[in-house]
Amino acid sequence: MFTNKTFTMLKPDSVEKGNIGAILEKITASGFRIVALKLTQLTNADAEAFYAVHNERPFFGDLVTYMTRGPIVAAILEKENAVEDFRTLIGATNPTEAAEGTIRNMFADSISENAVHGSDSDENAAIEGAFHFSEREMF
Ligand code: GDP
């Protein structure tokens, strides 16, 4: 079971804007340990499955196009209370509502292109982490 771990993606806008280093620095400076890390790209099927909960929403097509248009950085992060603390660190889904100093406040352009993903539960962190990483890629 994944406890004290969460899963993140630095989304295509973060990679395109050259923000990988700055965002990882912010994450590690906030006390998260990097357990697994890779540059990869989601297929259409990956993105549709990852965001299946939103498949009836009007923005679903745009979301899949955005998340597949270029590489992402996938990572597993470890810290006490990781899921909740990472959601606090990234801030609200809409960067205009994200608290000062949060990753979305600092690096996101809009509610659709919002820089980072953070798992919303231990259960989803385990599913999302296992999707991207094998046991031998987790340290
Ligand atoms: P998160 O858990 O904070 O990432 O937010 P959600 O699970 O509600 O949404 C998943 C992702 O869908 C967000 O991170 C955005 O990239 C995108 N998204 C959410 N709401 C909207 C919206 O109203 N419009 C658009 N275009 N994208 C959205």
PDB file of C-alpha atoms and ligand atoms in Angstrom:
ATOM      1  CA  MET A   1       0.000   0.000   0.000  1.00  0.00           C
ATOM      2  CA  PHE A   2       1.148   3.513  -0.828  1.00  0.00           C
ATOM      3  CA  THR A   3       1.264   5.570   2.349  1.00  0.00           C
ATOM      4  CA  ASN A   4       3.161   8.799   2.659  1.00  0.00           C
ATOM      5  CA  LYS A   5       3.569   8.800  -1.110  1.00  0.00           C
ATOM      6  CA  THR A   6       1.909  10.719  -3.896  1.00  0.00           C
ATOM      7  CA  PHE A   7       2.108  10.826  -7.673  1.00  0.00           C
ATOM      8  CA  THR A   8       2.667  13.948  -9.763  1.00  0.00           C
ATOM      9  CA  MET A   9       2.967  14.939 -13.395  1.00  0.00           C
ATOM     10  CA  LEU A  10       4.615  18.137 -14.562  1.00  0.00           C
ATOM     11  CA  LYS A  11       2.211  18.722 -17.435  1.00  0.00           C
ATOM     12  CA  PRO A  12       3.195  19.562 -21.048  1.00  0.00           C
ATOM     13  CA  ASP A  13       3.011  23.353 -20.470  1.00  0.00           C
ATOM     14  CA  SER A  14       5.596  23.060 -17.666  1.00  0.00           C
ATOM     15  CA  VAL A  15       7.968  21.092 -19.899  1.00  0.00           C
ATOM     16  CA  GLU A  16       7.430  23.465 -22.865  1.00  0.00           C
ATOM     17  CA  LYS A  17       8.155  26.533 -20.730  1.00  0.00           C
ATOM     18  CA  GLY A  18      11.399  25.067 -19.348  1.00  0.00           C
ATOM     19  CA  ASN A  19      10.038  24.873 -15.813  1.00  0.00           C
ATOM     20  CA  ILE A  20      11.038  21.286 -14.947  1.00  0.00           C
ATOM     21  CA  GLY A  21      14.023  22.308 -12.817  1.00  0.00           C
ATOM     22  CA  ALA A  22      12.268  25.158 -11.020  1.00  0.00           C
ATOM     23  CA  ILE A  23       9.233  23.032 -10.133  1.00  0.00           C
ATOM     24  CA  LEU A  24      11.307  20.050  -8.954  1.00  0.00           C
ATOM     25  CA  GLU A  25      13.378  22.446  -6.831  1.00  0.00           C
ATOM     26  CA  LYS A  26      10.204  23.814  -5.243  1.00  0.00           C
ATOM     27  CA  ILE A  27       8.961  20.268  -4.578  1.00  0.00           C
ATOM     28  CA  THR A  28      12.188  19.041  -2.947  1.00  0.00           C
ATOM     29  CA  ALA A  29      12.639  22.286  -0.996  1.00  0.00           C
ATOM     30  CA  SER A  30       9.165  21.647   0.416  1.00  0.00           C
ATOM     31  CA  GLY A  31      10.338  18.376   1.956  1.00  0.00           C
ATOM     32  CA  PHE A  32       9.336  15.795  -0.643  1.00  0.00           C
ATOM     33  CA  ARG A  33      11.796  13.028  -1.547  1.00  0.00           C
ATOM     34  CA  ILE A  34      11.837  11.877  -5.179  1.00  0.00           C
ATOM     35  CA  VAL A  35      11.176   8.120  -5.208  1.00  0.00           C
ATOM     36  CA  ALA A  36      10.785   7.751  -8.996  1.00  0.00           C
ATOM     37  CA  LEU A  37      11.186  10.150 -11.936  1.00  0.00           C
ATOM     38  CA  LYS A  38      10.899  10.077 -15.737  1.00  0.00           C
ATOM     39  CA  LEU A  39      10.233  12.139 -18.856  1.00  0.00           C
ATOM     40  CA  THR A  40       7.497  10.417 -20.858  1.00  0.00           C
ATOM     41  CA  GLN A  41       4.472  11.162 -23.051  1.00  0.00           C
ATOM     42  CA  LEU A  42       0.854  10.093 -22.575  1.00  0.00           C
ATOM     43  CA  THR A  43      -0.983   8.433 -25.453  1.00  0.00           C
ATOM     44  CA  ASN A  44      -4.614   9.345 -26.154  1.00  0.00           C
ATOM     45  CA  ALA A  45      -5.704   6.119 -24.458  1.00  0.00           C
ATOM     46  CA  ASP A  46      -3.528   6.890 -21.408  1.00  0.00           C
ATOM     47  CA  ALA A  47      -4.997  10.380 -21.000  1.00  0.00           C
ATOM     48  CA  GLU A  48      -8.578   9.190 -21.562  1.00  0.00           C
ATOM     49  CA  ALA A  49      -8.103   6.511 -18.896  1.00  0.00           C
ATOM     50  CA  PHE A  50      -6.311   8.832 -16.469  1.00  0.00           C
ATOM     51  CA  TYR A  51      -9.092  11.438 -16.670  1.00  0.00           C
ATOM     52  CA  ALA A  52     -12.013   9.013 -17.193  1.00  0.00           C
ATOM     53  CA  VAL A  53     -13.810  10.605 -14.231  1.00  0.00           C
ATOM     54  CA  HIS A  54     -14.182  13.752 -16.391  1.00  0.00           C
ATOM     55  CA  ASN A  55     -15.280  12.068 -19.631  1.00  0.00           C
ATOM     56  CA  GLU A  56     -18.747  13.660 -19.598  1.00  0.00           C
ATOM     57  CA  ARG A  57     -17.363  17.157 -19.015  1.00  0.00           C
ATOM     58  CA  PRO A  58     -17.323  19.701 -21.883  1.00  0.00           C
ATOM     59  CA  PHE A  59     -13.566  20.221 -21.513  1.00  0.00           C
ATOM     60  CA  PHE A  60     -12.668  16.513 -21.751  1.00  0.00           C
ATOM     61  CA  GLY A  61     -11.507  16.645 -25.398  1.00  0.00           C
ATOM     62  CA  ASP A  62      -9.362  19.728 -24.771  1.00  0.00           C
ATOM     63  CA  LEU A  63      -7.923  18.087 -21.641  1.00  0.00           C
ATOM     64  CA  VAL A  64      -6.855  14.970 -23.570  1.00  0.00           C
ATOM     65  CA  THR A  65      -5.358  17.076 -26.387  1.00  0.00           C
ATOM     66  CA  TYR A  66      -3.421  19.183 -23.866  1.00  0.00           C
ATOM     67  CA  MET A  67      -2.113  16.261 -21.831  1.00  0.00           C
ATOM     68  CA  THR A  68      -0.884  14.363 -24.916  1.00  0.00           C
ATOM     69  CA  ARG A  69       0.623  17.213 -26.925  1.00  0.00           C
ATOM     70  CA  GLY A  70       4.163  16.800 -25.574  1.00  0.00           C
ATOM     71  CA  PRO A  71       6.237  15.149 -22.888  1.00  0.00           C
ATOM     72  CA  ILE A  72       5.425  15.231 -19.201  1.00  0.00           C
ATOM     73  CA  VAL A  73       7.558  14.523 -16.152  1.00  0.00           C
ATOM     74  CA  ALA A  74       6.080  11.727 -14.038  1.00  0.00           C
ATOM     75  CA  ALA A  75       7.248  11.308 -10.451  1.00  0.00           C
ATOM     76  CA  ILE A  76       6.468   9.538  -7.203  1.00  0.00           C
ATOM     77  CA  LEU A  77       7.118  11.676  -4.123  1.00  0.00           C
ATOM     78  CA  GLU A  78       7.461  10.701  -0.474  1.00  0.00           C
ATOM     79  CA  LYS A  79       6.735  12.779   2.611  1.00  0.00           C
ATOM     80  CA  GLU A  80       4.635  12.352   5.725  1.00  0.00           C
ATOM     81  CA  ASN A  81       1.029  13.158   4.744  1.00  0.00           C
ATOM     82  CA  ALA A  82       2.197  13.326   1.115  1.00  0.00           C
ATOM     83  CA  VAL A  83      -1.142  13.421  -0.732  1.00  0.00           C
ATOM     84  CA  GLU A  84      -2.669  16.237   1.290  1.00  0.00           C
ATOM     85  CA  ASP A  85       0.548  18.241   1.661  1.00  0.00           C
ATOM     86  CA  PHE A  86       1.244  18.042  -2.067  1.00  0.00           C
ATOM     87  CA  ARG A  87      -2.290  19.232  -2.917  1.00  0.00           C
ATOM     88  CA  THR A  88      -1.617  22.189  -0.602  1.00  0.00           C
ATOM     89  CA  LEU A  89       1.735  22.841  -2.314  1.00  0.00           C
ATOM     90  CA  ILE A  90       0.227  22.863  -5.824  1.00  0.00           C
ATOM     91  CA  GLY A  91      -2.785  25.036  -4.939  1.00  0.00           C
ATOM     92  CA  ALA A  92      -6.289  25.253  -6.394  1.00  0.00           C
ATOM     93  CA  THR A  93      -7.116  23.809  -9.834  1.00  0.00           C
ATOM     94  CA  ASN A  94      -7.712  27.335 -11.127  1.00  0.00           C
ATOM     95  CA  PRO A  95      -4.443  29.294 -10.752  1.00  0.00           C
ATOM     96  CA  THR A  96      -6.368  32.538 -10.222  1.00  0.00           C
ATOM     97  CA  GLU A  97      -7.659  30.924  -6.999  1.00  0.00           C
ATOM     98  CA  ALA A  98      -4.340  29.271  -6.039  1.00  0.00           C
ATOM     99  CA  ALA A  99      -2.698  30.695  -2.907  1.00  0.00           C
ATOM    100  CA  GLU A 100       0.393  32.877  -3.204  1.00  0.00           C
ATOM    101  CA  GLY A 101       3.562  30.808  -3.482  1.00  0.00           C
ATOM    102  CA  THR A 102       1.829  27.611  -4.620  1.00  0.00           C
ATOM    103  CA  ILE A 103       3.111  25.880  -7.752  1.00  0.00           C
ATOM    104  CA  ARG A 104      -0.007  26.679  -9.769  1.00  0.00           C
ATOM    105  CA  ASN A 105       0.093  30.292  -8.583  1.00  0.00           C
ATOM    106  CA  MET A 106       3.709  30.558  -9.732  1.00  0.00           C
ATOM    107  CA  PHE A 107       3.766  28.428 -12.888  1.00  0.00           C
ATOM    108  CA  ALA A 108       0.226  27.890 -14.289  1.00  0.00           C
ATOM    109  CA  ASP A 109      -1.499  29.981 -16.974  1.00  0.00           C
ATOM    110  CA  SER A 110      -5.138  28.889 -16.704  1.00  0.00           C
ATOM    111  CA  ILE A 111      -7.567  26.349 -15.266  1.00  0.00           C
ATOM    112  CA  SER A 112      -6.944  24.108 -18.279  1.00  0.00           C
ATOM    113  CA  GLU A 113      -3.146  24.535 -18.470  1.00  0.00           C
ATOM    114  CA  ASN A 114      -2.369  24.352 -14.794  1.00  0.00           C
ATOM    115  CA  ALA A 115       1.223  23.101 -14.709  1.00  0.00           C
ATOM    116  CA  VAL A 116       0.988  20.068 -12.419  1.00  0.00           C
ATOM    117  CA  HIS A 117      -1.094  17.085 -11.366  1.00  0.00           C
ATOM    118  CA  GLY A 118      -1.277  15.789  -7.805  1.00  0.00           C
ATOM    119  CA  SER A 119      -3.085  12.608  -6.737  1.00  0.00           C
ATOM    120  CA  ASP A 120      -6.234  13.164  -4.662  1.00  0.00           C
ATOM    121  CA  SER A 121      -6.006  10.019  -2.458  1.00  0.00           C
ATOM    122  CA  ASP A 122      -3.556   7.313  -1.337  1.00  0.00           C
ATOM    123  CA  GLU A 123      -5.498   4.832  -3.461  1.00  0.00           C
ATOM    124  CA  ASN A 124      -5.207   6.924  -6.628  1.00  0.00           C
ATOM    125  CA  ALA A 125      -1.541   7.694  -5.901  1.00  0.00           C
ATOM    126  CA  ALA A 126      -0.837   3.942  -5.879  1.00  0.00           C
ATOM    127  CA  ILE A 127      -2.771   3.355  -9.122  1.00  0.00           C
ATOM    128  CA  GLU A 128      -1.195   6.337 -10.907  1.00  0.00           C
ATOM    129  CA  GLY A 129       2.330   5.547  -9.675  1.00  0.00           C
ATOM    130  CA  ALA A 130       2.094   1.901 -10.699  1.00  0.00           C
ATOM    131  CA  PHE A 131       0.877   2.941 -14.142  1.00  0.00           C
ATOM    132  CA  HIS A 132       4.151   4.780 -14.844  1.00  0.00           C
ATOM    133  CA  PHE A 133       6.773   2.920 -12.823  1.00  0.00           C
ATOM    134  CA  SER A 134       7.853  -0.677 -12.252  1.00  0.00           C
ATOM    135  CA  GLU A 135       9.176  -1.797  -8.852  1.00  0.00           C
ATOM    136  CA  ARG A 136      12.778  -1.500 -10.071  1.00  0.00           C
ATOM    137  CA  GLU A 137      12.212   2.180 -10.946  1.00  0.00           C
ATOM    138  CA  MET A 138      11.093   3.114  -7.421  1.00  0.00           C
ATOM    139  CA  PHE A 139      13.814   3.930  -4.880  1.00  0.00           C
TER     140      PHE A 139
HETATM  141  P1  GDP B   1      -7.131  18.749 -10.152  1.00  0.00           P
HETATM  142  O1  GDP B   1      -7.321  17.514  -9.302  1.00  0.00           O
HETATM  143  O2  GDP B   1      -6.855  19.996  -9.336  1.00  0.00           O
HETATM  144  O3  GDP B   1      -6.123  18.552 -11.243  1.00  0.00           O
HETATM  145  O4  GDP B   1      -8.529  19.061 -10.845  1.00  0.00           O
HETATM  146  P2  GDP B   1      -9.660  18.141 -11.499  1.00  0.00           P
HETATM  147  O5  GDP B   1      -9.458  16.690 -11.177  1.00  0.00           O
HETATM  148  O6  GDP B   1     -10.969  18.774 -11.179  1.00  0.00           O
HETATM  149  O7  GDP B   1      -9.421  18.360 -13.069  1.00  0.00           O
HETATM  150  C1  GDP B   1      -8.431  17.644 -13.763  1.00  0.00           C
HETATM  151  C2  GDP B   1      -7.796  18.563 -14.775  1.00  0.00           C
HETATM  152  O8  GDP B   1      -8.761  18.927 -15.769  1.00  0.00           O
HETATM  153  C3  GDP B   1      -7.327  19.918 -14.217  1.00  0.00           C
HETATM  154  O9  GDP B   1      -6.093  19.843 -13.566  1.00  0.00           O
HETATM  155  C4  GDP B   1      -7.296  20.771 -15.466  1.00  0.00           C
HETATM  156  O10 GDP B   1      -6.125  20.488 -16.257  1.00  0.00           O
HETATM  157  C5  GDP B   1      -8.538  20.265 -16.216  1.00  0.00           C
HETATM  158  N1  GDP B   1      -9.723  21.066 -15.885  1.00  0.00           N
HETATM  159  C6  GDP B   1     -10.440  21.060 -14.725  1.00  0.00           C
HETATM  160  N2  GDP B   1     -11.482  21.903 -14.779  1.00  0.00           N
HETATM  161  C7  GDP B   1     -11.436  22.462 -16.012  1.00  0.00           C
HETATM  162  C8  GDP B   1     -12.264  23.412 -16.693  1.00  0.00           C
HETATM  163  O11 GDP B   1     -13.269  23.923 -16.149  1.00  0.00           O
HETATM  164  N3  GDP B   1     -11.912  23.729 -17.968  1.00  0.00           N
HETATM  165  C9  GDP B   1     -10.823  23.172 -18.572  1.00  0.00           C
HETATM  166  N4  GDP B   1     -10.541  23.537 -19.840  1.00  0.00           N
HETATM  167  N5  GDP B   1     -10.013  22.277 -17.974  1.00  0.00           N
HETATM  168  C10 GDP B   1     -10.320  21.928 -16.712  1.00  0.00           C
END
